[in-house]
Coordinates of C-alpha atoms in Angstrom, one line a residue:
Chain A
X224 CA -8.6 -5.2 38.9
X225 CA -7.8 -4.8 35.4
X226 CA -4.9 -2.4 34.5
X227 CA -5.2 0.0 31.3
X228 CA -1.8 0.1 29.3
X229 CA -2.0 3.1 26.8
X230 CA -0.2 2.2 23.7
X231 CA -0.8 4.4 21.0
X232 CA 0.7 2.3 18.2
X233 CA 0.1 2.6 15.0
X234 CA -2.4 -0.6 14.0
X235 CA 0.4 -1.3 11.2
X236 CA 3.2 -1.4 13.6
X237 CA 4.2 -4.8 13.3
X238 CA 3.8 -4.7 9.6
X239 CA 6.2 -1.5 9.8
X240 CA 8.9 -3.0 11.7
X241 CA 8.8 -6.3 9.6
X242 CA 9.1 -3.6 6.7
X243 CA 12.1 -2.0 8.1
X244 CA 14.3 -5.4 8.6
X245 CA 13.4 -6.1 4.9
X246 CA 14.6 -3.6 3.6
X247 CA 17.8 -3.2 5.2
X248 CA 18.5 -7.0 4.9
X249 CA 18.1 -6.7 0.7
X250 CA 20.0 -3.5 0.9
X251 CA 23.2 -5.6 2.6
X252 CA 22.8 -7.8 0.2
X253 CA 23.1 -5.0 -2.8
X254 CA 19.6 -5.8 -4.0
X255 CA 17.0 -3.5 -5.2
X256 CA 13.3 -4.4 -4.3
X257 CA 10.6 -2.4 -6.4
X258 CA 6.3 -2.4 -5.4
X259 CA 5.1 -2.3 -8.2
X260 CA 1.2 -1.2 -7.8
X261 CA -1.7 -0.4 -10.2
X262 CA -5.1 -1.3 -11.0
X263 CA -5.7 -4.7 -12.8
X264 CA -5.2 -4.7 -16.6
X265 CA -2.8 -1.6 -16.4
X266 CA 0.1 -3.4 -17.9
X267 CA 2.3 -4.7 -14.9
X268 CA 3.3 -7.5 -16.6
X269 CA 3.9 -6.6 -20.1
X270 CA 6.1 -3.6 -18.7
X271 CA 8.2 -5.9 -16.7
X272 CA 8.8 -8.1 -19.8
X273 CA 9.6 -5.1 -22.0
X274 CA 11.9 -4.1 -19.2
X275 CA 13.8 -7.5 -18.5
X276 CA 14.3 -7.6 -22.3
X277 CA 15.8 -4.5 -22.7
X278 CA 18.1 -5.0 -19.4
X279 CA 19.6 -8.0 -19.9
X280 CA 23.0 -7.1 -17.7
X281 CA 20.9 -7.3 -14.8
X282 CA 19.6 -9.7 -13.6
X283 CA 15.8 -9.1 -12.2
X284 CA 13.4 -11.5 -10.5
X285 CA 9.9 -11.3 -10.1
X286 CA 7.6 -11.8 -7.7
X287 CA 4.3 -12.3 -8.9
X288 CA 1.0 -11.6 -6.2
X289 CA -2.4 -12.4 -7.5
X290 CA -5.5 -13.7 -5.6
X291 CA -5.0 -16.4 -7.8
X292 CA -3.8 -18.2 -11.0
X293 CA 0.4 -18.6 -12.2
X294 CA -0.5 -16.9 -15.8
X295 CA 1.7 -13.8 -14.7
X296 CA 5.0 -16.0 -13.4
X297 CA 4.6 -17.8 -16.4
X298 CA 4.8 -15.5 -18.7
X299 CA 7.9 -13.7 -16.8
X300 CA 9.7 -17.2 -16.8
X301 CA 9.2 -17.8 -20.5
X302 CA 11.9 -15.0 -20.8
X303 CA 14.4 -16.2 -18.9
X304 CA 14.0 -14.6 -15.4
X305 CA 13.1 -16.0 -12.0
X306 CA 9.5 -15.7 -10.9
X307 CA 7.4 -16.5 -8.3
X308 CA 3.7 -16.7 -7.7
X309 CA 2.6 -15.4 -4.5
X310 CA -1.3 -16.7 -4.2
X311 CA -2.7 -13.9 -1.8
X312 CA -5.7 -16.7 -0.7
X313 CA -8.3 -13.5 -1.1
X314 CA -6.2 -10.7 0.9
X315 CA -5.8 -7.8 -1.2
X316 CA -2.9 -6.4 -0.8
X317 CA 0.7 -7.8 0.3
X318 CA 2.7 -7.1 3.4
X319 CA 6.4 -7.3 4.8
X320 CA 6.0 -10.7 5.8
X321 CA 4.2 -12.4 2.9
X322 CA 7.2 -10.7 0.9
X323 CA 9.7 -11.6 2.7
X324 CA 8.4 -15.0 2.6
X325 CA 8.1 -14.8 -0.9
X326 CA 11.9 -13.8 -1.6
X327 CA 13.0 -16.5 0.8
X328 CA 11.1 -19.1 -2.0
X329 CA 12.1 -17.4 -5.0
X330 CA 16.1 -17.1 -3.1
X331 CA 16.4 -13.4 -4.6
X332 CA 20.4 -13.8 -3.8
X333 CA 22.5 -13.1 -7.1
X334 CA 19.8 -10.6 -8.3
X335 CA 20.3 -7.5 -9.2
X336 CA 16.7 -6.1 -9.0
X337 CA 13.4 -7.5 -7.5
X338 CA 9.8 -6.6 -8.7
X339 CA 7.0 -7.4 -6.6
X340 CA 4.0 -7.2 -8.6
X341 CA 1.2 -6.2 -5.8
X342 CA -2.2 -7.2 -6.2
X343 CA -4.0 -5.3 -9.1
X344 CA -6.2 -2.5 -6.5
X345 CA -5.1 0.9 -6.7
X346 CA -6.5 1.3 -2.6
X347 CA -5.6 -1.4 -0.1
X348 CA -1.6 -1.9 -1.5
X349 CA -0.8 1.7 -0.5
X350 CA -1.5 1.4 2.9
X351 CA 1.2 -1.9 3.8
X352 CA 4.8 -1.4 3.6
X353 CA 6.2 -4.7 1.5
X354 CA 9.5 -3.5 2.6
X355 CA 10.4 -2.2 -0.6
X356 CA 13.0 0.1 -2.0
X357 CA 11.3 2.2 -4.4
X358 CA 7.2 2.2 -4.6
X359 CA 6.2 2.5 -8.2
X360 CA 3.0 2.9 -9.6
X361 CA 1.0 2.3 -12.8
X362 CA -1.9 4.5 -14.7
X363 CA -2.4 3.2 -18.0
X364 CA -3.9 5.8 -20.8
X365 CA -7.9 3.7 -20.7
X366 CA -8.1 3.8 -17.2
X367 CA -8.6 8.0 -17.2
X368 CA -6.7 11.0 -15.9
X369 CA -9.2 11.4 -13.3
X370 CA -7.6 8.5 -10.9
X371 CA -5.3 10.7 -8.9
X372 CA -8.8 12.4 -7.6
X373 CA -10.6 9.1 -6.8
X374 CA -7.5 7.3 -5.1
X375 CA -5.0 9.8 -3.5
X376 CA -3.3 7.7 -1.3
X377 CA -1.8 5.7 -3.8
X378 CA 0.1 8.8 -5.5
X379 CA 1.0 10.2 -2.5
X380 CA 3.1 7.1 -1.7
X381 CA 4.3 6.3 -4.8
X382 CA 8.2 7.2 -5.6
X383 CA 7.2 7.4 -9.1
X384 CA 4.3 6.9 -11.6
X385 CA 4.3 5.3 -15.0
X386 CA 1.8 6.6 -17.1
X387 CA 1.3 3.2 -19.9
X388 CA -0.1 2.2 -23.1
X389 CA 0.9 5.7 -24.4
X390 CA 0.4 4.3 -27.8
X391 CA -3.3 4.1 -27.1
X392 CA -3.6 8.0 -26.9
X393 CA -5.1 8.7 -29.8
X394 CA -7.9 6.5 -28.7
X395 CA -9.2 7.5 -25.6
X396 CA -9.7 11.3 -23.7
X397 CA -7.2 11.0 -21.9
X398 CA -5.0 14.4 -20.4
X399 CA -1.6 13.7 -19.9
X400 CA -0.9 17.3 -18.5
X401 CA -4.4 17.1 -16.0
X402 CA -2.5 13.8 -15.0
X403 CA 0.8 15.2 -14.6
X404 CA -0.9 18.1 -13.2
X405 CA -3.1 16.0 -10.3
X406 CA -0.2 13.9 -9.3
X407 CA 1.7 16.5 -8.6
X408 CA -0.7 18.0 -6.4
X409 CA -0.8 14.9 -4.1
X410 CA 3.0 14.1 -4.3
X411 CA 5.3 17.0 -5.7
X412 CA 8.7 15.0 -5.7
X413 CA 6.9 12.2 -8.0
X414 CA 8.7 11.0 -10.6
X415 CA 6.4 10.7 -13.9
X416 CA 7.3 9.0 -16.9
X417 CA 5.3 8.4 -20.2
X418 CA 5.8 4.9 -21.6
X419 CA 4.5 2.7 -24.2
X420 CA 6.1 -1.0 -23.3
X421 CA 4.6 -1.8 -27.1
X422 CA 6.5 0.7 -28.9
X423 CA 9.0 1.1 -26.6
X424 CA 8.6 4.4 -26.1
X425 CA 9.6 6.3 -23.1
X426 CA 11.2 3.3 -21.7
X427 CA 14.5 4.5 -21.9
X428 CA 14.1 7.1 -19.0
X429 CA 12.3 4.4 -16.5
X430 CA 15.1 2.2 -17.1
X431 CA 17.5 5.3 -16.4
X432 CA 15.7 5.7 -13.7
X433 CA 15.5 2.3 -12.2
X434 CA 19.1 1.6 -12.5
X435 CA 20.1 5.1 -10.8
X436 CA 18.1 3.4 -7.8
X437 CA 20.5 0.7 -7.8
X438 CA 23.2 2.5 -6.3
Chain B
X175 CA -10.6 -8.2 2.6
X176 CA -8.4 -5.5 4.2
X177 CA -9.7 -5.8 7.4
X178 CA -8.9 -9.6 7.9
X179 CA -5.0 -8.1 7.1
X180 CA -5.2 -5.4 9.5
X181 CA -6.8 -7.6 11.9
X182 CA -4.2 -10.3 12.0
X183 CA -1.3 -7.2 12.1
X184 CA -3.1 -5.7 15.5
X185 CA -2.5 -9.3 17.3
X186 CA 1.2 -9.7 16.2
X187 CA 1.7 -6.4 17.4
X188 CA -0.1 -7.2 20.7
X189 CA 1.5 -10.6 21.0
X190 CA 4.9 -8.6 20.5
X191 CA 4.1 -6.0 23.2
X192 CA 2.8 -8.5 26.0
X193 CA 6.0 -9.7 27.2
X194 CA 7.4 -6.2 27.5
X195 CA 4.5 -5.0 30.2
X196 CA 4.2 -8.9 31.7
X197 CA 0.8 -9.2 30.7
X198 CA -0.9 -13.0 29.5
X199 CA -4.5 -12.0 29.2
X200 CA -5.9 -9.0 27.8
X201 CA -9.4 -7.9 28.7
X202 CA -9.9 -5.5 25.8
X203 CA -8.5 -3.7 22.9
X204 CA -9.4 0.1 22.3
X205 CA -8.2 1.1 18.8
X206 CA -9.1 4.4 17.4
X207 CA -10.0 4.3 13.8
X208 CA -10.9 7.5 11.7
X209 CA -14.0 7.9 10.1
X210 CA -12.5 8.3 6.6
X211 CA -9.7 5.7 7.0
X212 CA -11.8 2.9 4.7
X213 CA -12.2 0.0 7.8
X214 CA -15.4 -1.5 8.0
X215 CA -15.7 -1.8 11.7
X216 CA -18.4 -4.6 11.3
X217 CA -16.1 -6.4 9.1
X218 CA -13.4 -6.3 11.6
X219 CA -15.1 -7.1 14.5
X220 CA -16.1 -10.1 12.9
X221 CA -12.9 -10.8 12.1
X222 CA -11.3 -10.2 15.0
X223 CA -14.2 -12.7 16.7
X224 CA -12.9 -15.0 14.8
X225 CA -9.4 -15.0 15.0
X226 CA -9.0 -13.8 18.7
X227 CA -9.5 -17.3 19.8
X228 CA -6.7 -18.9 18.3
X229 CA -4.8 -16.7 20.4
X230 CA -4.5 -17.3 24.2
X231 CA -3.2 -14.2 25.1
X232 CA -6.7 -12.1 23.4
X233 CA -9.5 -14.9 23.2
X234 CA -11.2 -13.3 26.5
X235 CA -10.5 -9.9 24.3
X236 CA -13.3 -7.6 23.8
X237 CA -12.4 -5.4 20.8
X238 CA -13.9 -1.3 21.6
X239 CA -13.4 0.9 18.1
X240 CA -13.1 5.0 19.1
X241 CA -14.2 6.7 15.9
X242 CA -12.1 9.9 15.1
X243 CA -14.0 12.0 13.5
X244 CA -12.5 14.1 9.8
X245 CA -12.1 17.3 9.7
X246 CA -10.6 19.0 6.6
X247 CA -8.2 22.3 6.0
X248 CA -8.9 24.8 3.3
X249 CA -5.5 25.9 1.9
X250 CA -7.4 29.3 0.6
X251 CA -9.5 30.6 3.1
X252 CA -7.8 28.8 6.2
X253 CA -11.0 27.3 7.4
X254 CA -12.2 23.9 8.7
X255 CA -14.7 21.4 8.1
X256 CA -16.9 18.3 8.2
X257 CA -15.1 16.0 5.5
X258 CA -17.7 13.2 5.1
X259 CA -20.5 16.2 4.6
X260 CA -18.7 18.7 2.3
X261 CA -16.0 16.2 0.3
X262 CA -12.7 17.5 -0.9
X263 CA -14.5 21.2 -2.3
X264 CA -14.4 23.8 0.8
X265 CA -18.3 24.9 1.5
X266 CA -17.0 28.4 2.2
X267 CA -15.8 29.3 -0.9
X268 CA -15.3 26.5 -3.1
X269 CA -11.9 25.9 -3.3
X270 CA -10.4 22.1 -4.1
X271 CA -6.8 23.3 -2.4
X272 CA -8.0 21.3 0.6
X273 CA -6.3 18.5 2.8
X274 CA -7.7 15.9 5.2
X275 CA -6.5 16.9 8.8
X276 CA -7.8 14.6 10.7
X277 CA -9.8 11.0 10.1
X278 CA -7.7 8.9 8.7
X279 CA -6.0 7.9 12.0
X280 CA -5.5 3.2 12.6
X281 CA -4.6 3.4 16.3
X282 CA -4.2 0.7 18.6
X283 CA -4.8 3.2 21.5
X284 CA -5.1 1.2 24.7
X285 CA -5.5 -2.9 26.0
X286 CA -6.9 -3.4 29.6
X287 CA -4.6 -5.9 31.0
X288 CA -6.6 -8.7 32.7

């Protein structure tokens, strides 16, 4: 006679508790981890290297996820820092475990800060806990102001939101206050900051920012 | 591919939960899945087809989805209502101060022990 167990877990549960251990492991160890999410071609990579640049008393390593290709950890490496490419094999988003794997590859001991760059998809990477510190997302000035509308989730779980390519403004339709305005709705305590990792502008408060999450 | 991720997180969970209630077999899997939580139940009952047989303890596992259905809240006249018909605007009066109450629920809700 089969017996019915009732379990009522959540179906990310084991995900979750993976998530959990992360996190307070890298937090023993006095080292920041930061999910870094957007939608491909939103400048992940090019604000990380604006960022390592302009921080060069810490010392940050990267890890890079992408269903495929090294072009990102290359191009982190070629300034200096520690990178690793995670190849996702066709999953699109990263978990606890694949992280954690990662940072045992990379050996994130001695840094200061950790990036993982998620998968470029602003839907599936909000739903998986990486174990991260801080959850940060990207909207770059092309991709419209409309995207808090079309992918909620993402802004509701997001610590804070980097609006990019700020130089591009005068080019495109784009509403920073309707932005502002739509992010807030979804997430009230999100932190929002305008940056241009070209001109540099606006980078000064995200750094400000960053490193007051270090403590 | 979400659902192949989601998949392979419901067995380690169930893999971690068997030795607490003694069980080796598990005759089925009932998760309840909102109707507006993005998993494509084909998709992930072909997935877990496929990957429940590298696993002793669910390859005799039949995998039953419950689908929960949405129902949204209207922040400005207090009412409720079909999410997948009416979207994010309230049909009642029009209003876009509206939040998703229930249907985006990933459950593993029961497992019949064989």
């Amino acid at each position: 006679m089969p017996v019915t167990i009732e379990l009522h877990k959540t179906i990310t549960a084991s995900n979750d508790a993976d998530a959990r251990a992360l996190r307070e492991e890298l937090s023993r160890k006095g080292i920041l981890l930061v999910n870094l999410m957007s939608s491909p071609g939103s400048g992940k990579t090019t604000l990380l290297s604006r960022t390592i640049r302009d921080l060069p008393e810490i010392s940050i390593a990267v890890l890079e996820a992408d269903i495929d290709s090294d072009v990102d950890a290359g191009r982190i490496e070629r300034l200096g820092a520690r990178a690793l490419q995670l190849h996702t094999d066709g999953m699109c988003h990263v978990d606890a475990g694949m992280t954690a794997r990662g940072l045992e590859v990379l050996g994130e001991e001695g840094s200061d800060i950790v990036f993982l760059e998620n998968v470029g998809n602003l839907i599936c990477p909000a739903e998986f806990d990486t174990g991260a510190h801080k959850n940060v997302m990207l909207l770059s000035v092309p991709e419209g102001d409309d995207k808090p509308l079309k992918y909620p989730l993402m802004f509701r779980k997001s610590d804070a939101l980097l609006i990019t390519k700020t130089d591009a403004l005068p080019f495109f339709t784009f509403d920073t206050e309707a932005a502002v305005r739509r992010a807030r709705r979804l997430n009230p305590d999100i932190r929002i900051f305008c940056v241009s990792a070209k001109t540099g502008e606006g980078m000064a408060d995200w750094e400000e920012w960053l490193l007051s999450c270090m403590n | 591919m979400h659902e192949l991720g989601i998949v392979l997180h419901v067995m380690k969970t169930l893999e971690d939960l068997a030795p607490e209630h003694n069980i080796t077999s598990i005759g089925s899997v009932t998760l309840e899945i909102g109707e507006v939580s993005g998993i494509m139940y084909e998709q992930f009952t072909d997935c877990w087809n496929y990957f429940r047989k590298r696993h002793p303890l669910l390859e005799k596992s039949e995998l039953k989805i419950e689908i929960l259905p949405a129902v949204t809240f209207c922040e400005d006249c207090r009412k409720t209502y079909e999410t997948v018909r009416y979207g994010r605007t309230c049909p009642y009066c029009g209003s876009g101060e509206t939040y998703l109450v229930t249907g985006n629920e990933c459950s593993i809700k029961e497992i019949e022990a064989e």
